PDB file of C-alpha atoms and ligand atoms in Angstrom:
ATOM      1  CA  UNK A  25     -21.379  29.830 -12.314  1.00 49.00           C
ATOM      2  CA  UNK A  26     -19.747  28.357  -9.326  1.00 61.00           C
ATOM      3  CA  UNK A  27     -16.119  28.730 -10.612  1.00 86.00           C
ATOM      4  CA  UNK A  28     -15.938  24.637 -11.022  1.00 94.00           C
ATOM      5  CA  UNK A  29     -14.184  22.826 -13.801  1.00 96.00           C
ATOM      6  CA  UNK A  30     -16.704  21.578 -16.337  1.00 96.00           C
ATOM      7  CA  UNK A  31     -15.416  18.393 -15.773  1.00 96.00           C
ATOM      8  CA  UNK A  32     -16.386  17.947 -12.274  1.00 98.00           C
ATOM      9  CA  UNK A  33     -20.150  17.498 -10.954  1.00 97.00           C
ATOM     10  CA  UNK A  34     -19.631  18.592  -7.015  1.00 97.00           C
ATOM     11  CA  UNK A  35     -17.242  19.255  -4.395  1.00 97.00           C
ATOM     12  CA  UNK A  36     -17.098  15.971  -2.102  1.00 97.00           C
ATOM     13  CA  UNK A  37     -14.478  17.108   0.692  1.00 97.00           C
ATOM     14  CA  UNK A  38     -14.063  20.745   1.000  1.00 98.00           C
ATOM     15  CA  UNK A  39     -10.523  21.760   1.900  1.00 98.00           C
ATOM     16  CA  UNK A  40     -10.842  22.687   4.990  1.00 98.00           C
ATOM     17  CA  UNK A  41     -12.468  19.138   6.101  1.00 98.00           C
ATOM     18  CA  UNK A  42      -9.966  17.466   4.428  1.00 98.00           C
ATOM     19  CA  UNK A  43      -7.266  19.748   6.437  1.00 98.00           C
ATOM     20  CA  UNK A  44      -9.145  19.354   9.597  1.00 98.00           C
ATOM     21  CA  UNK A  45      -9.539  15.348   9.039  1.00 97.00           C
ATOM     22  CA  UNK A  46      -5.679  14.894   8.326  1.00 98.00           C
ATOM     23  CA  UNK A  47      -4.747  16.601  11.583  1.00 98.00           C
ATOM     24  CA  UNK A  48      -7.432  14.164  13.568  1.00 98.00           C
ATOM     25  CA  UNK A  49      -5.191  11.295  11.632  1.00 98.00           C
ATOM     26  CA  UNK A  50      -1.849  12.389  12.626  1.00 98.00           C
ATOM     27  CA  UNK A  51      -2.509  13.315  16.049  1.00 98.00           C
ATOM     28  CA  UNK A  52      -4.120  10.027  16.314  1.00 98.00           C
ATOM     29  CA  UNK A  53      -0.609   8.535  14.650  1.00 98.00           C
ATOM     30  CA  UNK A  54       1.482  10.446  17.211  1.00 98.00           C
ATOM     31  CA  UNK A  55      -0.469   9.228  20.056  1.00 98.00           C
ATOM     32  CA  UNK A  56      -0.409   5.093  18.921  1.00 98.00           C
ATOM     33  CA  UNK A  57       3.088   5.325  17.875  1.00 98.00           C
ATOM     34  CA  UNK A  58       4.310   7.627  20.676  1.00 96.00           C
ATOM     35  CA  UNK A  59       6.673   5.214  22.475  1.00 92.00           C
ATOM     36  CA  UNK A  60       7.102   2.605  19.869  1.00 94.00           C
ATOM     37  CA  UNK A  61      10.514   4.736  18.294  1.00 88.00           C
ATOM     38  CA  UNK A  62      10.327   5.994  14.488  1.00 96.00           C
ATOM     39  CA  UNK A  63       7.614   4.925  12.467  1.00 98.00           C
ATOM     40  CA  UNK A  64       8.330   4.604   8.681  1.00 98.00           C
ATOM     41  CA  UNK A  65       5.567   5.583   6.298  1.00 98.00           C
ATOM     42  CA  UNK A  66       5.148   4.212   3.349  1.00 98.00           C
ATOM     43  CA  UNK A  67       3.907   6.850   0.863  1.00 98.00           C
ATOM     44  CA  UNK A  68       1.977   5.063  -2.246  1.00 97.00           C
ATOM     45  CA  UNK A  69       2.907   6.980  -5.724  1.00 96.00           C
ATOM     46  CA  UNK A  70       1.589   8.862  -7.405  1.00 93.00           C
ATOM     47  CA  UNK A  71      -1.520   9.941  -5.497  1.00 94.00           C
ATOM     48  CA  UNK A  72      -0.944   9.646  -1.972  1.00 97.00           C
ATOM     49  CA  UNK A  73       2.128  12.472  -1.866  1.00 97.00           C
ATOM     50  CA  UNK A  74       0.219  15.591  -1.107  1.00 98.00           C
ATOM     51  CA  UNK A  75      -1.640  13.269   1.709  1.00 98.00           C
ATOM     52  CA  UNK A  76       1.279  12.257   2.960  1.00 98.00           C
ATOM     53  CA  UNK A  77       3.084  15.498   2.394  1.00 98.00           C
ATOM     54  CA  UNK A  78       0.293  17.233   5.212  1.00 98.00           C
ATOM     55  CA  UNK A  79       0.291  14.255   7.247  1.00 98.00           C
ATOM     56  CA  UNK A  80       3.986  14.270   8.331  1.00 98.00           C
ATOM     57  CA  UNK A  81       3.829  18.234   9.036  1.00 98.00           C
ATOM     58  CA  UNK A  82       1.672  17.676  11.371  1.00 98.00           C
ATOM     59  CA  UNK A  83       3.262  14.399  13.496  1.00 98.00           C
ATOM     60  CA  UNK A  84       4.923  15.246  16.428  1.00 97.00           C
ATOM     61  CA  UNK A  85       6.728  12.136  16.563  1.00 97.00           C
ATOM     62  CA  UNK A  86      10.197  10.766  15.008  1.00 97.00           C
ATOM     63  CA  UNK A  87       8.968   9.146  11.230  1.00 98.00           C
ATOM     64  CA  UNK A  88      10.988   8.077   7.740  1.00 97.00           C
ATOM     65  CA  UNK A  89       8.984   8.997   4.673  1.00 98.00           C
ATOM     66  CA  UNK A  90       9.803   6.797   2.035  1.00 98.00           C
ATOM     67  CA  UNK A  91       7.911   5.921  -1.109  1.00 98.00           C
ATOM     68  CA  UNK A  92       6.464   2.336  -3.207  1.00 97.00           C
ATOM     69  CA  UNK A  93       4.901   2.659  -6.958  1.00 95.00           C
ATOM     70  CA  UNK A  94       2.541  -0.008  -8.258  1.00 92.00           C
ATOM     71  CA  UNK A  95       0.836  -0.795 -11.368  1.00 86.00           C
ATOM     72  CA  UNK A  96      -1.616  -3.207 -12.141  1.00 77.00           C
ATOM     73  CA  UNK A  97      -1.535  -5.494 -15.040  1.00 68.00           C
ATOM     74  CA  UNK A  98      -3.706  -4.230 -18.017  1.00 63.00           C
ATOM     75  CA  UNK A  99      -6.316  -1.419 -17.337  1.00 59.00           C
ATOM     76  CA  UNK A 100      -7.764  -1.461 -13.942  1.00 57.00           C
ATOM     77  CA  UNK A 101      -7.135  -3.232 -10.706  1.00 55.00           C
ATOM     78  CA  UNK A 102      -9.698  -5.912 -11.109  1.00 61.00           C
ATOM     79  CA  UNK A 103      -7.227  -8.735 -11.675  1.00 63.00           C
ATOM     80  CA  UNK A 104      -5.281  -8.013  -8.661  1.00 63.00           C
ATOM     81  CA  UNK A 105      -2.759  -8.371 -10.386  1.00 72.00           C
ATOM     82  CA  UNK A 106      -0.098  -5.968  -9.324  1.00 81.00           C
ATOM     83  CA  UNK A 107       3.736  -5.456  -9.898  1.00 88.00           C
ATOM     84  CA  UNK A 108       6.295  -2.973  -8.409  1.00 92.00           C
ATOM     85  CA  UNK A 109       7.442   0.373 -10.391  1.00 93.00           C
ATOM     86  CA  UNK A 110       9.357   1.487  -7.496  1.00 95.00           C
ATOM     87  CA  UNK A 111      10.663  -0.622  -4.260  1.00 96.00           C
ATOM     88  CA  UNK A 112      11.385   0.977  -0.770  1.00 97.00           C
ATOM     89  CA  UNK A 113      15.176   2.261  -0.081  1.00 94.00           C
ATOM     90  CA  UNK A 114      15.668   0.430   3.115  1.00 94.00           C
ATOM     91  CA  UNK A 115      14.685  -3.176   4.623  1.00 96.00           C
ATOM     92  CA  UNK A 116      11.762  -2.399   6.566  1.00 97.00           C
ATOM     93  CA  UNK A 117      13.020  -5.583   9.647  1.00 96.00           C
ATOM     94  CA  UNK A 118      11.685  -4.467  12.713  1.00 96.00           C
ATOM     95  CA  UNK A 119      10.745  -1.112  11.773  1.00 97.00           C
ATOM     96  CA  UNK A 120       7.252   0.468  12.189  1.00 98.00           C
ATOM     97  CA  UNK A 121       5.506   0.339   9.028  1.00 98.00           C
ATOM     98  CA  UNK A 122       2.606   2.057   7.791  1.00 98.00           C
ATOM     99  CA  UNK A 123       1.471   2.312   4.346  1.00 98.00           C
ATOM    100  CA  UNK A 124      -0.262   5.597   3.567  1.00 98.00           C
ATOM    101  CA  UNK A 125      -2.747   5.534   0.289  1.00 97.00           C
ATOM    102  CA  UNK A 126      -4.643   7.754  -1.242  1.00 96.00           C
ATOM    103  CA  UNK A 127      -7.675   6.057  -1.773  1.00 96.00           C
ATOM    104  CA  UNK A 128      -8.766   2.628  -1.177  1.00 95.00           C
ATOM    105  CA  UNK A 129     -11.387   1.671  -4.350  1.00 93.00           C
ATOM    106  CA  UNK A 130     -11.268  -2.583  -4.558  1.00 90.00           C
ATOM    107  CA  UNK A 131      -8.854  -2.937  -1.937  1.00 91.00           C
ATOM    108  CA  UNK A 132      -6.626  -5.027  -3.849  1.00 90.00           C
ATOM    109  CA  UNK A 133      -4.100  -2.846  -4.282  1.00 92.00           C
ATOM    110  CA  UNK A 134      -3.732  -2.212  -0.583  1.00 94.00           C
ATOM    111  CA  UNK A 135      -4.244  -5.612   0.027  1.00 93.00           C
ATOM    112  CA  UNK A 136      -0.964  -6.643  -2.230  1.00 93.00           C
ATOM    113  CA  UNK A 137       1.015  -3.994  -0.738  1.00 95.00           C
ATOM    114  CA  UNK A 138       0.107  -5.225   2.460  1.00 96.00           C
ATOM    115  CA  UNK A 139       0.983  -8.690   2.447  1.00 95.00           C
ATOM    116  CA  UNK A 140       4.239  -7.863   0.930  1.00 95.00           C
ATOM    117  CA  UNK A 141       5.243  -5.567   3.099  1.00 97.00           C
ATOM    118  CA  UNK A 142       4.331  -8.247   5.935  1.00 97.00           C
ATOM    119  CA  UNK A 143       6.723 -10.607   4.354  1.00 97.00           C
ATOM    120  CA  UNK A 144       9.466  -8.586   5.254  1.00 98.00           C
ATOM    121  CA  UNK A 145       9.452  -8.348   8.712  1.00 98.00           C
ATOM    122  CA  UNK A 146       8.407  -5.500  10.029  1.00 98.00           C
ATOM    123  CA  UNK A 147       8.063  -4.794  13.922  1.00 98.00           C
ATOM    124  CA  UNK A 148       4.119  -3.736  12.996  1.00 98.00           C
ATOM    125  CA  UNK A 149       1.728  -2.720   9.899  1.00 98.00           C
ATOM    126  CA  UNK A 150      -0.493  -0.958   9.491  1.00 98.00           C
ATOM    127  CA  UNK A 151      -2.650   1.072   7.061  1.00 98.00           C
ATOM    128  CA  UNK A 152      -3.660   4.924   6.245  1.00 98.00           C
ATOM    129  CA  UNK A 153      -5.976   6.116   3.561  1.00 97.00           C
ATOM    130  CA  UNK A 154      -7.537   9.335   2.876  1.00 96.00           C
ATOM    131  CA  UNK A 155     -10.480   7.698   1.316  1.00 96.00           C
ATOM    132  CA  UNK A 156     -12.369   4.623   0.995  1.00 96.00           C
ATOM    133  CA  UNK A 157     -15.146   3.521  -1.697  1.00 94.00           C
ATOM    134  CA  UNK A 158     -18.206   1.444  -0.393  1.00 88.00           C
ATOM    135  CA  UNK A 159     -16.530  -1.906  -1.930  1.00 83.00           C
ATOM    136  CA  UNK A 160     -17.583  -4.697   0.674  1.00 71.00           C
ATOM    137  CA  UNK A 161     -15.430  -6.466   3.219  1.00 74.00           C
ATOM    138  CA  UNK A 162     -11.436  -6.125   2.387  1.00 83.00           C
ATOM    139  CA  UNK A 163      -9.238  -8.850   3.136  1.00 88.00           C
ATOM    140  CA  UNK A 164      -6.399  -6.021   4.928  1.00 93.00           C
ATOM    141  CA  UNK A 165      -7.775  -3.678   8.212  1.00 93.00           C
ATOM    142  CA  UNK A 166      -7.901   0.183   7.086  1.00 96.00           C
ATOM    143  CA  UNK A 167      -6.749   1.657  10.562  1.00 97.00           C
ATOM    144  CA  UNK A 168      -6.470   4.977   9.515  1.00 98.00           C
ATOM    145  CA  UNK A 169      -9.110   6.400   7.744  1.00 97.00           C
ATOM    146  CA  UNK A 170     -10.291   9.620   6.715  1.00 95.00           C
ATOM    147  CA  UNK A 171     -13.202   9.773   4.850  1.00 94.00           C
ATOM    148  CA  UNK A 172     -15.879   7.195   3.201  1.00 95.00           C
ATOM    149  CA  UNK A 173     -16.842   8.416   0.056  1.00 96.00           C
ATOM    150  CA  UNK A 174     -19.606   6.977  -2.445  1.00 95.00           C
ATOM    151  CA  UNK A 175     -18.794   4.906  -5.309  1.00 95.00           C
ATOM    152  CA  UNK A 176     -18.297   7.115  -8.133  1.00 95.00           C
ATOM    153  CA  UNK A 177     -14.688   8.162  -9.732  1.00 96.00           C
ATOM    154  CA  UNK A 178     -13.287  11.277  -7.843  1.00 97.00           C
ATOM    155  CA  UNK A 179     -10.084  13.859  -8.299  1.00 97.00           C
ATOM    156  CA  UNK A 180      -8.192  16.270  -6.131  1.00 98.00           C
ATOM    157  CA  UNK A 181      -5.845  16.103  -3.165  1.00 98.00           C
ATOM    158  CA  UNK A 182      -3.299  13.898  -4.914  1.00 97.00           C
ATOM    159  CA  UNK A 183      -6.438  11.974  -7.287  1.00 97.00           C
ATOM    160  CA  UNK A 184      -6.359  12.170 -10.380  1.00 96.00           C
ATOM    161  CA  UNK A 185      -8.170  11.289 -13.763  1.00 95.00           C
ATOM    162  CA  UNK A 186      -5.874  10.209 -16.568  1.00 94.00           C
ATOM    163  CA  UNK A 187      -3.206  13.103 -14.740  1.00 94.00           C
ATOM    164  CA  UNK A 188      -5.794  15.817 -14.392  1.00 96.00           C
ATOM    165  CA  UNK A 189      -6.991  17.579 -11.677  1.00 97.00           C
ATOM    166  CA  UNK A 190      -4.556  16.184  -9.307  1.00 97.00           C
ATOM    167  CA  UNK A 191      -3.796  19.572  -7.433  1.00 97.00           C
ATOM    168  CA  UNK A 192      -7.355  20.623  -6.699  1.00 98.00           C
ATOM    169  CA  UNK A 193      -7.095  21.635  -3.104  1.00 98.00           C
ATOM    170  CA  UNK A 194     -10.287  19.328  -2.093  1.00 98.00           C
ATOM    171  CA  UNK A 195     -11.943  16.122  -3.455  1.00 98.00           C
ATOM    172  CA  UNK A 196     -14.819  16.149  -6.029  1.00 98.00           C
ATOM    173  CA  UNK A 197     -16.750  13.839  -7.924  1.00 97.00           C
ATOM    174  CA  UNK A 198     -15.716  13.674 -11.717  1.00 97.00           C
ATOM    175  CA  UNK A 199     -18.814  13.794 -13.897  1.00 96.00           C
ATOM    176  CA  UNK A 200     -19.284  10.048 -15.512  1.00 94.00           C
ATOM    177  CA  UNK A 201     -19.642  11.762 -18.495  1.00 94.00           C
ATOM    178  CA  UNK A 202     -16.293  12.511 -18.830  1.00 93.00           C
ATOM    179  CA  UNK A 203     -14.885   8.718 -18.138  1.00 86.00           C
ATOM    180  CA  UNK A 204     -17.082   6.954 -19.730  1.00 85.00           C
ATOM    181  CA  UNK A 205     -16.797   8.930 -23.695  1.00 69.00           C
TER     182      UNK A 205
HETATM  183  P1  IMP B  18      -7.981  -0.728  -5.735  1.00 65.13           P
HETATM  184  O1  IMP B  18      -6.836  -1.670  -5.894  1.00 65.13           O
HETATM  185  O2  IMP B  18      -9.173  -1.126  -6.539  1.00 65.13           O
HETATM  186  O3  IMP B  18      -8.319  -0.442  -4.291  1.00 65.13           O
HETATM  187  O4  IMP B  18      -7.546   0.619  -6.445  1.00 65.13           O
HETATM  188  C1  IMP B  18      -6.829   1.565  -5.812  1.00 65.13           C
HETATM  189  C2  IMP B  18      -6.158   2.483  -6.813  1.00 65.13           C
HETATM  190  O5  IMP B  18      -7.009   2.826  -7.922  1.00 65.13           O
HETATM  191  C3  IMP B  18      -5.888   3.769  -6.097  1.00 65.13           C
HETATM  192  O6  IMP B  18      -4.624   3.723  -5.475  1.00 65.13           O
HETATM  193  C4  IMP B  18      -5.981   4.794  -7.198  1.00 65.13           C
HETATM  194  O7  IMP B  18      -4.743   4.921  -7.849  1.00 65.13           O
HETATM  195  C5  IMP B  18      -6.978   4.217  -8.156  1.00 65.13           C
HETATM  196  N1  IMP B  18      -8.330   4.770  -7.931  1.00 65.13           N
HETATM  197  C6  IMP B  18      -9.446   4.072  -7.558  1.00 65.13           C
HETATM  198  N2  IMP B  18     -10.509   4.873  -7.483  1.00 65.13           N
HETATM  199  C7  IMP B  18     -10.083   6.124  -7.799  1.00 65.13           C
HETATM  200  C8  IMP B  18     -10.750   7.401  -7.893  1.00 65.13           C
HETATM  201  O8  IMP B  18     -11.952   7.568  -7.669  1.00 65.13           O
HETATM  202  N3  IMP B  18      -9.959   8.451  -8.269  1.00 65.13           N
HETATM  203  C9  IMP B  18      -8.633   8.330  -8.527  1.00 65.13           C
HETATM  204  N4  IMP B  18      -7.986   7.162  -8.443  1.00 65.13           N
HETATM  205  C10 IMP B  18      -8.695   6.050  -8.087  1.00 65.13           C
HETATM  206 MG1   MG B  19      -3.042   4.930  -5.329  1.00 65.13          MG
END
């Protein structure tokens, strides 16, 4: 008895990697974006708000947090076919952009966000995810990452699995016994 949910087969990213790994990442934020003036990060609902919630404690430079929600047509991503739940609150002309996921799976998600973002104008874009699947070649740069992960379904640290297990303090694998009954 390891004190694990029956749901889950194995810790992936213990908290205090996952801690460590987010300072690395906003440290290395601070340093790229250290004379460029505010940068405005885009926060990706729901999953990416405890992410982005320890990132910005630990800039030490001027940022906006604001916040985008997508959904994808029908059940999963595959399509590509996205649409917006919830826009920005401000033009993002000239401003600093970059857009902070949780996890980045097919890419196309990211990859929407991205080029739509880029149609408005921003001064620069980039991207920020906490974790990446092993999905091939995306068509948008990941320029902040934190950690590859193997391709199975995982929860924890802003993840979730049908709105479970969201608040777990570190990442682990969900058992594919439990998403695939
Ligand atoms: P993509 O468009 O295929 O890259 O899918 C990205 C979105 O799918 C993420 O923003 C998550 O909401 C969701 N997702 C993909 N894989 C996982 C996972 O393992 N756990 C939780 N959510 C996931
Ligand atoms: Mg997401």
């Amino acid at each position: 008895m390891n004190g694990l949910h029956p749901d889950l087969a194995r810790i992936l990213v213990p908290e205090e990697t996952i801690q460590a790994h987010v300072k690395v990442l906003a440290h290395q934020i601070s340093l790229d974006y250290a004379d460029k003036g505010p940068v405005y990060l885009v926060g990706v609902l729901r999953g990416a708000f405890i992410f982005l919630a320890d990132l910005v404690r630990h800039l030490t430079i001027p940022h906006v947090v604001d916040f985008m929600s997508v959904s994808s047509y029908g059940k999963s991503t595959e399509s590509g076919v996205v649409r917006i739940v919830l826009d920005l609150r401000e033009p993002i002309d000239n401003q600093h952009v970059i857009i902070v996921e949780d996890i980045v799976d097919s890419g196309k998600t990211l990859s929407y966000l991205y080029n739509m973002l880029k149609s408005r104008n921003p001064a620069s874009l980039r991207t920020c995810t906490l974790v990446q699947k092993p999905k091939g070649p995306l068509d948008v740069p990941v320029d902040y990452l934190g950690f590859k992960i193997p391709d199975v379904w995982v929860v924890g640290y802003g993840l979730d699995y049908a709105d479970k297990h969201r608040t777990l303090p570190y990442i682990a694998e969900l058992k594919a016994s439990v998403y695939t009954k």
